[in-house]
Coordinates of N, CA, C and O and ligand atoms in Angstrom, one line a residue:
M124 N -2.9 27.9 -54.8 CA -3.3 27.8 -56.3 C -3.5 29.2 -56.9 O -4.1 30.0 -56.3
A125 N -3.0 29.5 -58.0 CA -3.1 30.7 -58.8 C -4.4 30.9 -59.4 O -5.2 30.0 -59.5
R126 N -4.7 32.2 -59.6 CA -5.9 32.5 -60.4 C -5.8 31.8 -61.8 O -4.8 32.1 -62.5
E127 N -6.8 31.4 -62.4 CA -6.8 31.0 -63.8 C -8.1 31.2 -64.4 O -9.1 31.6 -63.8
A128 N -8.0 31.3 -65.8 CA -9.2 31.6 -66.5 C -9.7 30.2 -67.2 O -8.9 29.4 -67.5
T129 N -11.0 30.2 -67.5 CA -11.5 28.9 -68.2 C -12.7 29.3 -69.3 O -13.4 30.3 -68.8
L130 N -12.7 28.8 -70.3 CA -13.8 29.0 -71.2 C -15.1 28.0 -70.9 O -14.8 26.8 -70.7
V131 N -16.1 28.7 -70.8 CA -17.4 28.0 -70.6 C -18.3 28.2 -71.9 O -18.5 29.4 -72.2
I132 N -18.8 27.2 -72.4 CA -19.9 27.5 -73.5 C -21.2 26.9 -73.2 O -21.1 25.5 -72.8
I133 N -22.3 27.5 -73.1 CA -23.6 26.9 -73.0 C -24.0 26.4 -74.5 O -24.1 27.2 -75.3
K134 N -23.9 25.2 -74.8 CA -24.2 24.6 -75.9 C -25.6 24.9 -76.5 O -26.5 25.0 -75.7
P135 N -25.9 24.6 -77.8 CA -27.3 24.7 -78.3 C -28.4 24.1 -77.4 O -29.5 24.8 -77.3
D136 N -28.1 22.9 -77.0 CA -29.1 22.1 -76.2 C -29.4 22.8 -75.0 O -30.7 23.0 -74.5
G137 N -28.4 23.5 -74.4 CA -28.5 24.2 -73.1 C -29.5 25.4 -73.3 O -30.4 25.8 -72.5
L138 N -29.3 26.2 -74.5 CA -29.9 27.3 -74.7 C -31.5 26.9 -75.3 O -32.6 27.5 -74.7
K139 N -31.7 25.8 -76.1 CA -33.0 25.3 -76.5 C -33.8 25.0 -75.3 O -34.9 25.2 -75.2
K140 N -33.1 24.4 -74.3 CA -33.9 23.9 -73.1 C -34.0 25.0 -72.0 O -34.5 24.8 -70.9
S141 N -33.7 26.2 -72.4 CA -33.6 27.4 -71.4 C -33.1 27.2 -70.0 O -33.6 27.3 -69.0
L142 N -31.8 26.6 -70.1 CA -31.0 26.2 -68.9 C -30.1 27.2 -68.6 O -29.4 27.1 -67.4
T143 N -30.0 28.3 -69.2 CA -28.8 29.3 -69.0 C -28.9 29.8 -67.5 O -27.8 29.8 -66.7
G144 N -30.1 30.2 -67.0 CA -30.3 30.8 -65.6 C -29.8 29.6 -64.6 O -29.1 30.0 -63.7
D145 N -30.2 28.5 -64.7 CA -29.8 27.4 -63.8 C -28.4 27.2 -63.8 O -27.6 26.9 -62.8
I146 N -27.6 27.1 -65.0 CA -26.3 26.8 -65.2 C -25.5 28.0 -64.5 O -24.5 27.7 -63.9
L147 N -25.9 29.3 -64.9 CA -25.2 30.3 -64.3 C -25.4 30.4 -62.7 O -24.2 30.6 -62.1
S148 N -26.4 30.0 -62.3 CA -26.5 30.0 -60.7 C -25.8 29.0 -60.2 O -25.0 29.2 -59.1
R149 N -25.5 27.8 -60.8 CA -24.8 26.8 -60.3 C -23.2 27.2 -60.4 O -22.5 27.0 -59.5
L150 N -22.9 27.8 -61.6 CA -21.4 28.3 -61.6 C -21.2 29.4 -60.6 O -19.9 29.5 -60.1
S151 N -22.2 30.2 -60.2 CA -22.0 31.2 -59.3 C -21.5 30.9 -57.9 O -20.9 31.5 -57.2
Q152 N -21.7 29.4 -57.5 CA -21.4 28.9 -56.4 C -19.9 28.7 -56.2 O -19.3 28.6 -55.2
A153 N -19.0 28.7 -57.2 CA -17.6 28.6 -57.2 C -16.9 29.8 -56.9 O -15.7 29.9 -56.6
G154 N -17.6 31.0 -56.7 CA -17.0 32.3 -56.4 C -16.0 32.9 -57.4 O -15.0 33.3 -57.0
L155 N -16.3 32.5 -58.6 CA -15.5 33.0 -59.7 C -16.0 34.3 -60.4 O -17.2 34.6 -60.0
K156 N -15.2 35.1 -61.1 CA -15.9 36.2 -61.8 C -16.1 35.8 -63.3 O -15.1 35.2 -64.0
I157 N -17.2 36.3 -63.9 CA -17.3 36.2 -65.4 C -16.6 37.5 -65.9 O -16.8 38.7 -65.5
I158 N -15.5 37.2 -66.7 CA -14.7 38.5 -67.3 C -14.9 38.5 -68.7 O -14.3 39.6 -69.4
A159 N -15.8 37.8 -69.4 CA -16.1 38.0 -70.8 C -17.4 37.1 -71.1 O -17.6 36.2 -70.4
A160 N -18.2 37.6 -72.0 CA -19.5 36.9 -72.4 C -20.0 37.4 -73.6 O -20.1 38.5 -73.8
K161 N -20.6 36.4 -74.3 CA -21.2 37.0 -75.7 C -22.0 35.7 -76.3 O -21.7 34.5 -75.9
T162 N -23.1 36.0 -77.1 CA -23.6 34.9 -77.8 C -23.0 35.0 -79.2 O -22.5 35.9 -79.6
V163 N -22.7 33.6 -79.7 CA -22.0 33.5 -80.9 C -22.8 32.5 -81.9 O -23.3 31.5 -81.3
K164 N -22.8 32.9 -83.2 CA -23.3 32.1 -84.1 C -22.1 31.1 -84.6 O -21.1 31.6 -85.1
V165 N -22.2 29.9 -84.2 CA -20.9 28.9 -84.5 C -20.8 28.6 -85.9 O -21.6 27.9 -86.4
S166 N -19.7 29.2 -86.6 CA -19.5 28.8 -88.0 C -18.9 27.4 -88.0 O -18.3 26.9 -87.0
E167 N -18.9 26.6 -89.2 CA -18.3 25.5 -89.4 C -16.8 25.6 -89.0 O -16.2 24.8 -88.4
S168 N -16.3 26.8 -89.5 CA -14.8 26.9 -89.2 C -14.4 27.1 -87.9 O -13.4 26.4 -87.3
L169 N -15.2 27.8 -87.0 CA -15.0 27.9 -85.6 C -15.1 26.5 -85.1 O -14.2 26.2 -84.2
A170 N -16.1 25.8 -85.3 CA -16.3 24.6 -84.7 C -15.3 23.5 -85.0 O -14.7 22.8 -84.0
K171 N -14.6 23.6 -86.2 CA -13.5 22.7 -86.5 C -12.3 23.1 -85.8 O -11.5 22.1 -85.4
K172 N -12.0 24.4 -85.5 CA -10.9 24.8 -84.7 C -11.1 24.4 -83.3 O -10.1 23.9 -82.7
H173 N -12.3 24.7 -82.8 CA -12.6 24.3 -81.3 C -12.4 22.8 -81.2 O -11.9 22.4 -80.1
Y174 N -13.0 22.0 -81.9 CA -12.9 20.6 -81.9 C -11.8 19.9 -82.7 O -12.0 18.5 -82.7
G175 N -11.1 20.6 -83.2 CA -10.0 20.0 -84.2 C -9.3 18.8 -83.7 O -9.1 17.7 -84.6
H176 N -8.9 18.8 -82.4 CA -8.4 17.5 -81.7 C -9.0 16.3 -81.7 O -8.6 15.1 -81.5
L177 N -10.5 16.4 -82.1 CA -11.2 15.1 -82.1 C -11.7 14.7 -83.5 O -12.4 13.9 -83.7
S178 N -10.9 15.1 -84.4 CA -11.3 15.0 -86.1 C -11.3 13.6 -86.3 O -11.9 13.3 -87.4
D179 N -10.4 12.8 -85.8 CA -10.5 11.4 -86.2 C -11.3 10.5 -85.4 O -11.4 9.3 -85.6
R180 N -12.0 11.1 -84.6 CA -13.1 10.3 -83.7 C -14.4 10.1 -84.6 O -14.9 10.9 -85.4
P181 N -15.1 8.9 -84.4 CA -16.3 8.6 -85.2 C -17.3 9.5 -85.1 O -18.2 9.7 -86.0
F182 N -17.5 10.1 -83.9 CA -18.6 11.2 -83.6 C -18.3 12.5 -84.2 O -19.1 13.5 -83.8
F183 N -17.1 12.8 -84.8 CA -16.8 14.2 -85.2 C -17.7 15.0 -85.9 O -18.1 16.0 -85.7
K184 N -18.2 14.4 -87.0 CA -19.4 15.1 -88.0 C -20.5 15.4 -87.1 O -21.0 16.4 -87.4
E185 N -20.9 14.5 -86.3 CA -22.1 14.7 -85.6 C -21.9 15.9 -84.5 O -22.7 16.6 -84.3
L186 N -20.8 15.9 -83.9 CA -20.3 16.8 -82.9 C -20.2 18.3 -83.6 O -20.8 19.2 -82.9
L187 N -19.8 18.4 -84.7 CA -20.0 19.6 -85.6 C -21.4 20.1 -85.9 O -21.6 21.3 -85.7
R188 N -22.2 19.0 -86.1 CA -23.7 19.4 -86.4 C -24.3 19.9 -85.0 O -25.1 20.7 -85.1
Y189 N -23.7 19.2 -84.0 CA -24.3 19.7 -82.6 C -23.9 21.2 -82.3 O -24.7 22.0 -82.0
I190 N -22.6 21.3 -82.4 CA -22.0 22.7 -81.8 C -22.4 23.8 -82.8 O -22.5 25.1 -82.3
T191 N -22.6 23.6 -84.1 CA -23.1 24.6 -84.9 C -24.6 24.8 -84.9 O -25.2 25.7 -85.6
G192 N -25.2 23.9 -84.1 CA -26.7 24.2 -83.9 C -27.6 23.4 -84.8 O -28.9 23.6 -84.7
Q193 N -27.1 22.7 -85.8 CA -27.9 22.0 -86.7 C -28.8 20.9 -86.2 O -29.8 20.7 -86.7
L194 N -28.2 20.4 -85.0 CA -29.2 19.3 -84.4 C -30.3 19.9 -83.6 O -31.4 19.2 -83.4
H195 N -30.2 21.2 -83.2 CA -31.3 21.8 -82.3 C -32.0 22.9 -83.1 O -33.0 23.6 -82.4
G196 N -31.7 23.2 -84.3 CA -32.2 24.3 -84.9 C -32.0 25.7 -84.1 O -32.9 26.5 -84.0
E197 N -30.9 25.8 -83.7 CA -30.6 26.9 -82.7 C -29.0 27.1 -82.9 O -28.1 26.8 -82.3
N198 N -28.9 28.0 -83.9 CA -27.5 28.4 -84.2 C -26.9 29.5 -83.4 O -26.7 30.6 -83.8
R199 N -26.7 29.2 -82.0 CA -26.4 30.2 -81.1 C -25.8 29.4 -79.8 O -26.4 28.4 -79.5
V200 N -24.7 29.9 -79.3 CA -24.2 29.5 -78.0 C -23.9 30.6 -77.1 O -23.7 31.8 -77.8
L201 N -23.8 30.5 -75.9 CA -23.3 31.6 -75.0 C -21.9 31.1 -74.4 O -21.6 30.2 -73.9
A202 N -21.0 32.0 -75.0 CA -19.6 31.8 -74.6 C -19.1 32.7 -73.5 O -19.5 33.8 -73.5
M203 N -18.5 32.2 -72.5 CA -18.1 33.1 -71.3 C -16.7 32.6 -70.9 O -16.3 31.5 -70.9
V204 N -16.0 33.6 -70.2 CA -14.7 33.2 -69.6 C -14.9 33.5 -68.0 O -15.4 34.6 -67.7
Y205 N -14.8 32.5 -67.4 CA -14.6 32.6 -65.8 C -13.2 32.7 -65.4 O -12.4 32.0 -65.8
Y206 N -13.1 33.4 -64.2 CA -11.8 33.7 -63.7 C -11.7 33.7 -62.2 O -12.6 34.3 -61.6
G207 N -10.7 32.9 -61.7 CA -10.6 32.9 -60.0 C -9.6 31.6 -59.7 O -9.1 31.1 -60.6
E208 N -9.6 31.5 -58.5 CA -8.8 30.3 -57.9 C -9.3 29.0 -58.4 O -10.4 28.9 -58.4
S209 N -8.3 28.2 -59.1 CA -8.6 27.0 -59.4 C -9.9 27.0 -60.5 O -10.8 26.1 -60.4
A210 N -10.1 28.0 -61.3 CA -11.3 28.1 -62.0 C -11.7 26.8 -63.0 O -12.7 26.4 -63.1
I211 N -10.5 26.3 -63.5 CA -10.8 25.2 -64.4 C -11.2 23.9 -63.9 O -12.3 23.4 -64.2
S212 N -10.7 23.5 -62.6 CA -11.1 22.3 -62.0 C -12.4 22.5 -61.3 O -13.4 21.7 -61.2
Q213 N -12.6 23.8 -60.7 CA -14.0 24.2 -60.0 C -15.1 24.0 -61.1 O -16.2 23.5 -60.9
V214 N -15.0 24.6 -62.3 CA -15.9 24.6 -63.3 C -16.2 23.1 -63.8 O -17.3 22.7 -63.9
R215 N -15.2 22.5 -64.1 CA -15.3 21.0 -64.5 C -15.9 20.2 -63.5 O -17.0 19.2 -63.8
Q216 N -15.9 20.5 -62.2 CA -16.5 19.8 -61.2 C -18.2 20.0 -61.3 O -18.9 19.1 -61.1
I217 N -18.5 21.2 -61.4 CA -19.9 21.7 -61.4 C -20.5 21.1 -62.8 O -21.7 20.8 -62.6
V218 N -19.8 21.1 -63.9 CA -20.3 20.7 -65.1 C -20.4 19.2 -65.1 O -21.4 18.6 -65.7
G219 N -19.6 18.4 -64.6 CA -19.7 16.9 -64.6 C -18.8 16.2 -65.6 O -18.3 16.8 -66.6
A220 N -18.8 14.9 -65.6 CA -18.1 14.1 -66.5 C -18.7 14.4 -68.0 O -19.8 14.7 -68.2
T221 N -17.8 14.0 -69.0 CA -18.1 14.2 -70.5 C -19.3 13.3 -70.8 O -20.3 13.8 -71.4
N222 N -19.4 12.1 -70.2 CA -20.4 11.2 -70.6 C -21.6 11.4 -69.5 O -21.3 11.3 -68.4
P223 N -22.8 11.9 -70.1 CA -23.8 12.3 -69.0 C -24.3 11.1 -68.2 O -24.9 11.4 -67.0
E224 N -24.1 10.0 -68.7 CA -24.5 8.8 -67.9 C -23.6 8.5 -66.8 O -24.0 8.0 -65.9
E225 N -22.4 8.9 -67.1 CA -21.4 8.7 -65.9 C -21.2 9.9 -65.0 O -20.6 9.9 -64.0
A226 N -21.7 11.1 -65.5 CA -21.6 12.4 -64.7 C -22.4 12.1 -63.5 O -23.4 11.5 -63.3
D227 N -21.9 12.8 -62.3 CA -22.6 12.9 -61.1 C -24.0 13.5 -61.3 O -24.1 14.5 -62.1
P228 N -25.1 12.9 -60.9 CA -26.3 13.2 -61.1 C -26.7 14.8 -60.6 O -27.6 15.3 -61.3
V229 N -25.8 15.3 -59.7 CA -26.1 16.6 -59.3 C -25.3 17.7 -60.1 O -25.4 18.9 -60.0
S230 N -24.5 17.2 -61.1 CA -23.7 18.0 -62.0 C -24.8 18.5 -63.1 O -25.6 18.0 -63.3
V231 N -24.3 19.4 -63.9 CA -25.0 20.1 -65.1 C -25.3 19.0 -66.0 O -26.4 18.6 -66.4
R232 N -24.2 18.3 -66.4 CA -24.4 17.1 -67.5 C -25.1 16.0 -66.8 O -25.9 15.4 -67.6
G233 N -25.0 15.7 -65.7 CA -25.6 14.6 -65.0 C -27.2 14.8 -64.9 O -28.0 14.0 -65.1
A234 N -27.5 16.0 -64.7 CA -28.8 16.5 -64.5 C -29.5 16.7 -65.9 O -30.8 16.3 -66.1
Y235 N -28.9 17.3 -66.9 CA -29.5 17.7 -68.1 C -29.1 16.9 -69.3 O -29.7 17.2 -70.3
G236 N -27.9 16.2 -69.3 CA -27.3 15.8 -70.6 C -28.1 14.4 -70.9 O -28.8 13.7 -70.1
R237 N -27.9 14.1 -72.2 CA -28.4 12.7 -72.6 C -27.4 12.1 -73.7 O -26.7 12.8 -74.3
I238 N -27.5 10.9 -74.0 CA -26.8 10.3 -75.1 C -27.8 10.1 -76.2 O -28.9 9.4 -76.0
L239 N -27.4 10.7 -77.3 CA -28.4 10.5 -78.5 C -28.3 9.1 -79.0 O -27.3 8.3 -78.8
T240 N -29.2 8.6 -80.0 CA -29.2 7.3 -80.5 C -28.0 7.1 -81.5 O -27.4 6.0 -81.7
T241 N -27.5 8.3 -81.9 CA -26.4 8.2 -82.7 C -25.0 8.1 -81.8 O -23.9 7.6 -82.4
G242 N -25.1 8.0 -80.5 CA -24.1 7.9 -79.6 C -23.3 9.1 -79.1 O -22.7 9.1 -78.3
L243 N -23.9 10.2 -79.8 CA -23.1 11.5 -79.4 C -23.6 12.0 -78.1 O -24.7 11.7 -77.6
F244 N -22.7 12.5 -77.2 CA -23.0 13.0 -75.9 C -23.5 14.4 -76.0 O -22.7 15.2 -76.2
E245 N -24.8 14.6 -75.8 CA -25.4 15.8 -75.9 C -25.3 16.4 -74.4 O -26.2 16.1 -73.6
N246 N -24.2 17.1 -74.0 CA -24.0 17.3 -72.7 C -24.0 18.8 -72.2 O -23.2 19.1 -71.2
V247 N -24.8 19.7 -73.0 CA -25.3 21.1 -72.4 C -24.2 22.2 -72.3 O -24.4 23.4 -72.6
V248 N -23.0 21.7 -71.8 CA -21.9 22.7 -71.6 C -20.6 22.3 -72.1 O -20.3 21.0 -72.0
H249 N -19.8 23.1 -72.4 CA -18.3 22.9 -72.6 C -17.6 23.6 -71.6 O -18.0 24.7 -71.1
A250 N -16.5 23.1 -71.1 CA -15.6 23.7 -70.1 C -14.2 23.3 -70.3 O -13.9 22.1 -70.6
S251 N -13.3 24.3 -70.3 CA -12.0 24.0 -70.7 C -11.3 22.9 -69.7 O -11.7 22.8 -68.5
S252 N -10.4 22.1 -70.1 CA -10.0 20.9 -69.3 C -8.5 21.1 -68.8 O -8.0 20.2 -67.9
S253 N -7.9 22.0 -69.2 CA -6.4 22.3 -68.9 C -6.2 23.7 -69.0 O -6.8 24.4 -69.8
A254 N -5.0 24.1 -68.4 CA -4.6 25.6 -68.6 C -4.2 25.8 -70.0 O -4.5 26.9 -70.5
E255 N -3.7 24.8 -70.6 CA -3.2 25.0 -72.1 C -4.4 25.0 -72.9 O -4.5 25.8 -73.7
D256 N -5.5 24.3 -72.6 CA -6.5 24.1 -73.5 C -7.3 25.5 -73.4 O -7.9 26.1 -74.2
A257 N -7.4 25.9 -71.9 CA -8.1 27.2 -71.8 C -7.6 28.3 -72.4 O -8.2 29.2 -73.2
E258 N -6.2 28.6 -72.4 CA -5.7 29.6 -73.3 C -5.9 29.5 -74.7 O -6.4 30.5 -75.3
K259 N -5.7 28.4 -75.3 CA -6.0 28.2 -76.7 C -7.5 28.6 -77.1 O -7.7 29.3 -78.0
E260 N -8.4 28.1 -76.3 CA -9.8 28.3 -76.5 C -10.3 29.7 -76.2 O -11.1 30.2 -77.1
I261 N -9.8 30.3 -75.1 CA -10.1 31.7 -74.9 C -9.6 32.6 -76.1 O -10.3 33.4 -76.5
K262 N -8.4 32.2 -76.5 CA -7.7 33.0 -77.7 C -8.7 32.8 -79.0 O -8.7 33.8 -79.8
L263 N -9.3 31.6 -79.1 CA -10.0 31.3 -80.2 C -11.4 32.0 -80.2 O -11.8 32.6 -81.3
W264 N -11.9 32.1 -79.2 CA -13.4 32.7 -79.0 C -13.5 34.1 -78.8 O -14.5 34.7 -78.9
F265 N -12.5 34.8 -78.1 CA -12.6 36.1 -77.7 C -11.3 36.8 -78.3 O -10.1 36.4 -78.2
A266 N -11.5 38.1 -78.4 CA -10.4 39.1 -78.7 C -10.1 39.7 -77.4 O -10.8 39.8 -76.5
P267 N -8.7 40.3 -77.2 CA -8.3 40.8 -76.0 C -9.4 41.9 -75.6 O -9.5 42.0 -74.4
S268 N -9.9 42.8 -76.5 CA -10.7 43.9 -76.1 C -12.1 43.5 -75.5 O -12.8 44.2 -74.9
E269 N -12.4 42.0 -75.7 CA -13.7 41.4 -75.1 C -13.5 41.0 -73.7 O -14.5 40.5 -73.1
V270 N -12.2 40.9 -73.3 CA -12.0 40.3 -71.8 C -11.6 41.5 -71.0 O -10.7 42.2 -71.4
V271 N -12.1 41.6 -69.9 CA -11.9 42.6 -68.9 C -10.6 42.5 -68.0 O -10.2 43.3 -67.4
V272 N -10.1 41.3 -68.1 CA -8.7 40.9 -67.4 C -7.6 40.8 -68.4 O -7.9 40.1 -69.5
N273 N -6.5 41.4 -68.3 CA -5.3 41.1 -69.3 C -4.8 39.6 -68.9 O -3.9 39.6 -68.2
L274 N -5.3 38.8 -69.6 CA -4.9 37.3 -69.4 C -3.6 36.9 -70.0 O -2.8 36.2 -69.3
Y275 N -3.3 37.3 -71.3 CA -2.2 36.8 -72.0 C -1.6 38.0 -72.6 O -2.2 39.0 -72.9
P276 N -0.3 37.8 -73.0 CA 0.5 38.8 -73.7 C -0.3 39.4 -74.9 O -0.8 38.5 -75.6
C277 N -0.2 40.6 -75.2 CA -0.8 41.1 -76.5 C 0.0 42.0 -77.2 O 1.0 42.3 -76.7
K278 N -0.4 42.2 -78.5 CA 0.4 43.3 -79.2 C -0.5 44.2 -79.8 O -1.8 43.9 -80.1
V279 N -0.1 45.4 -80.1 CA -1.0 46.5 -80.9 C -0.7 46.4 -82.4 O 0.6 46.6 -82.8
I280 N -1.5 46.2 -83.3 CA -1.2 46.2 -84.7 C -2.1 47.5 -85.4 O -3.1 47.8 -84.9
T281 N -1.7 48.0 -86.4 CA -2.4 48.9 -87.1 C -3.0 48.3 -88.4 O -2.2 47.7 -89.2
L282 N -4.3 48.3 -88.6 CA -5.0 47.7 -89.8 C -5.3 48.8 -90.7 O -5.7 49.9 -90.3
E283 N -5.1 48.5 -91.9 CA -5.6 49.5 -93.0 C -6.7 48.7 -93.8 O -6.8 47.6 -94.1
K284 N -7.7 49.7 -94.2 CA -8.8 49.2 -95.0 C -9.5 48.1 -94.6 O -9.7 47.1 -95.2
V285 N -9.8 48.1 -93.3 CA -10.6 46.9 -92.7 C -12.1 47.3 -92.7 O -12.6 48.4 -92.4
E286 N -12.8 46.3 -93.3 CA -14.3 46.7 -93.4 C -14.9 46.2 -92.2 O -14.6 45.2 -91.8
Q287 N -15.8 47.0 -91.5 CA -16.4 46.5 -90.4 C -17.9 47.1 -90.3 O -18.1 48.2 -90.8
K288 N -18.8 46.2 -89.9 CA -20.3 46.6 -89.7 C -20.3 47.5 -88.5 O -20.0 47.2 -87.5
V289 N -21.1 48.7 -88.8 CA -21.4 49.6 -87.7 C -22.9 49.8 -87.7 O -23.5 49.7 -88.8
W290 N -23.4 50.3 -86.6 CA -24.9 50.7 -86.7 C -25.1 51.8 -87.7 O -24.4 52.6 -87.7
A291 N -26.2 51.7 -88.5 CA -26.4 52.6 -89.5 C -27.1 53.9 -88.9 O -27.6 53.8 -87.8
Ligands
UDP121 N1 -18.1 13.6 -77.2 C1 -18.9 12.4 -77.5 N2 -18.6 11.2 -77.3 C2 -17.3 10.9 -76.9 C3 -16.5 12.0 -76.4 C4 -16.9 13.2 -76.6 O1 -20.0 12.7 -78.0 O2 -17.1 9.7 -76.7 C5 -18.5 14.8 -77.4 C6 -19.1 15.6 -76.2 O3 -20.2 16.4 -76.6 C7 -18.0 16.2 -75.7 C8 -17.3 16.9 -76.7 O4 -17.4 15.7 -77.8 O5 -18.4 17.2 -74.8 C9 -15.8 17.0 -76.6 O6 -15.1 16.0 -76.2 P1 -14.1 16.0 -74.9 O7 -13.4 14.7 -74.8 O8 -13.3 17.2 -75.0 O9 -14.9 16.3 -73.6 P2 -15.3 17.4 -72.7 O10 -13.8 18.1 -72.5 O11 -16.3 18.2 -73.4 O12 -15.7 17.0 -71.4
MG122 MG1 -12.5 18.9 -73.9

C-alpha cells in the first residue's frame, strides 16, 4: 500500500471539550506523520465548500452552524494533514463511524460524540474518506507552502499588488 495523505479536523466540540491531547495521542498510534497543522476560523464560505456535497441533506444548515462554531461559541478548529501508509483508512478506523451511536465505543466518535436533539451528529473530528476527497480537502484547507511534503503538482505564479497582513 502506498503512502497517502489525509485531512483531519478537530471540530469545535473537540476543542470546547479539550479533547485535542487525547485525539492526537490516539492518532499517534497509527505511526503516521503530521505534515501540516494550523488553527482555522471557519468562514461560512469555507464551510460550504468543505461540506458542499451535503447541501441537499436536511441537516446541512445545522452542520454549517456546527463547523463554523456557532453551536459551541468556539469559532476555531484544528486542521491537520497526516501522512503515511494507508493513512486514510487508519485514521478513519481510529475516528470511528459517522454516527456516534454506531461508532465503536473505543473510537474517538464512539467515546466522545453525541447526537443532538436536532438530529445532528456532533462527532468531534473530521477525517477524509477517500484519496479523492483527501486531495480536494487538503487543497481547500492548506496552501502548498503550509505542507512539508510535496503532495500534489504545484505551479509558481507571480502576484501583483497583493495586500497581506504582516506583524507591525
Ligand atoms: N452528519 C449528520 N447526520 C448524518 C450524516 C452526517 O449530522 O446523517 C454530519 C456529521 O457531523 C458528519 C458530517 O455531517 O461528520 C459529514 O458527513 P459525512 O457523511 O461526510 O460523514 P463523515 O465523513 O464525517 O464520517
Ligand atoms: Mg465525509
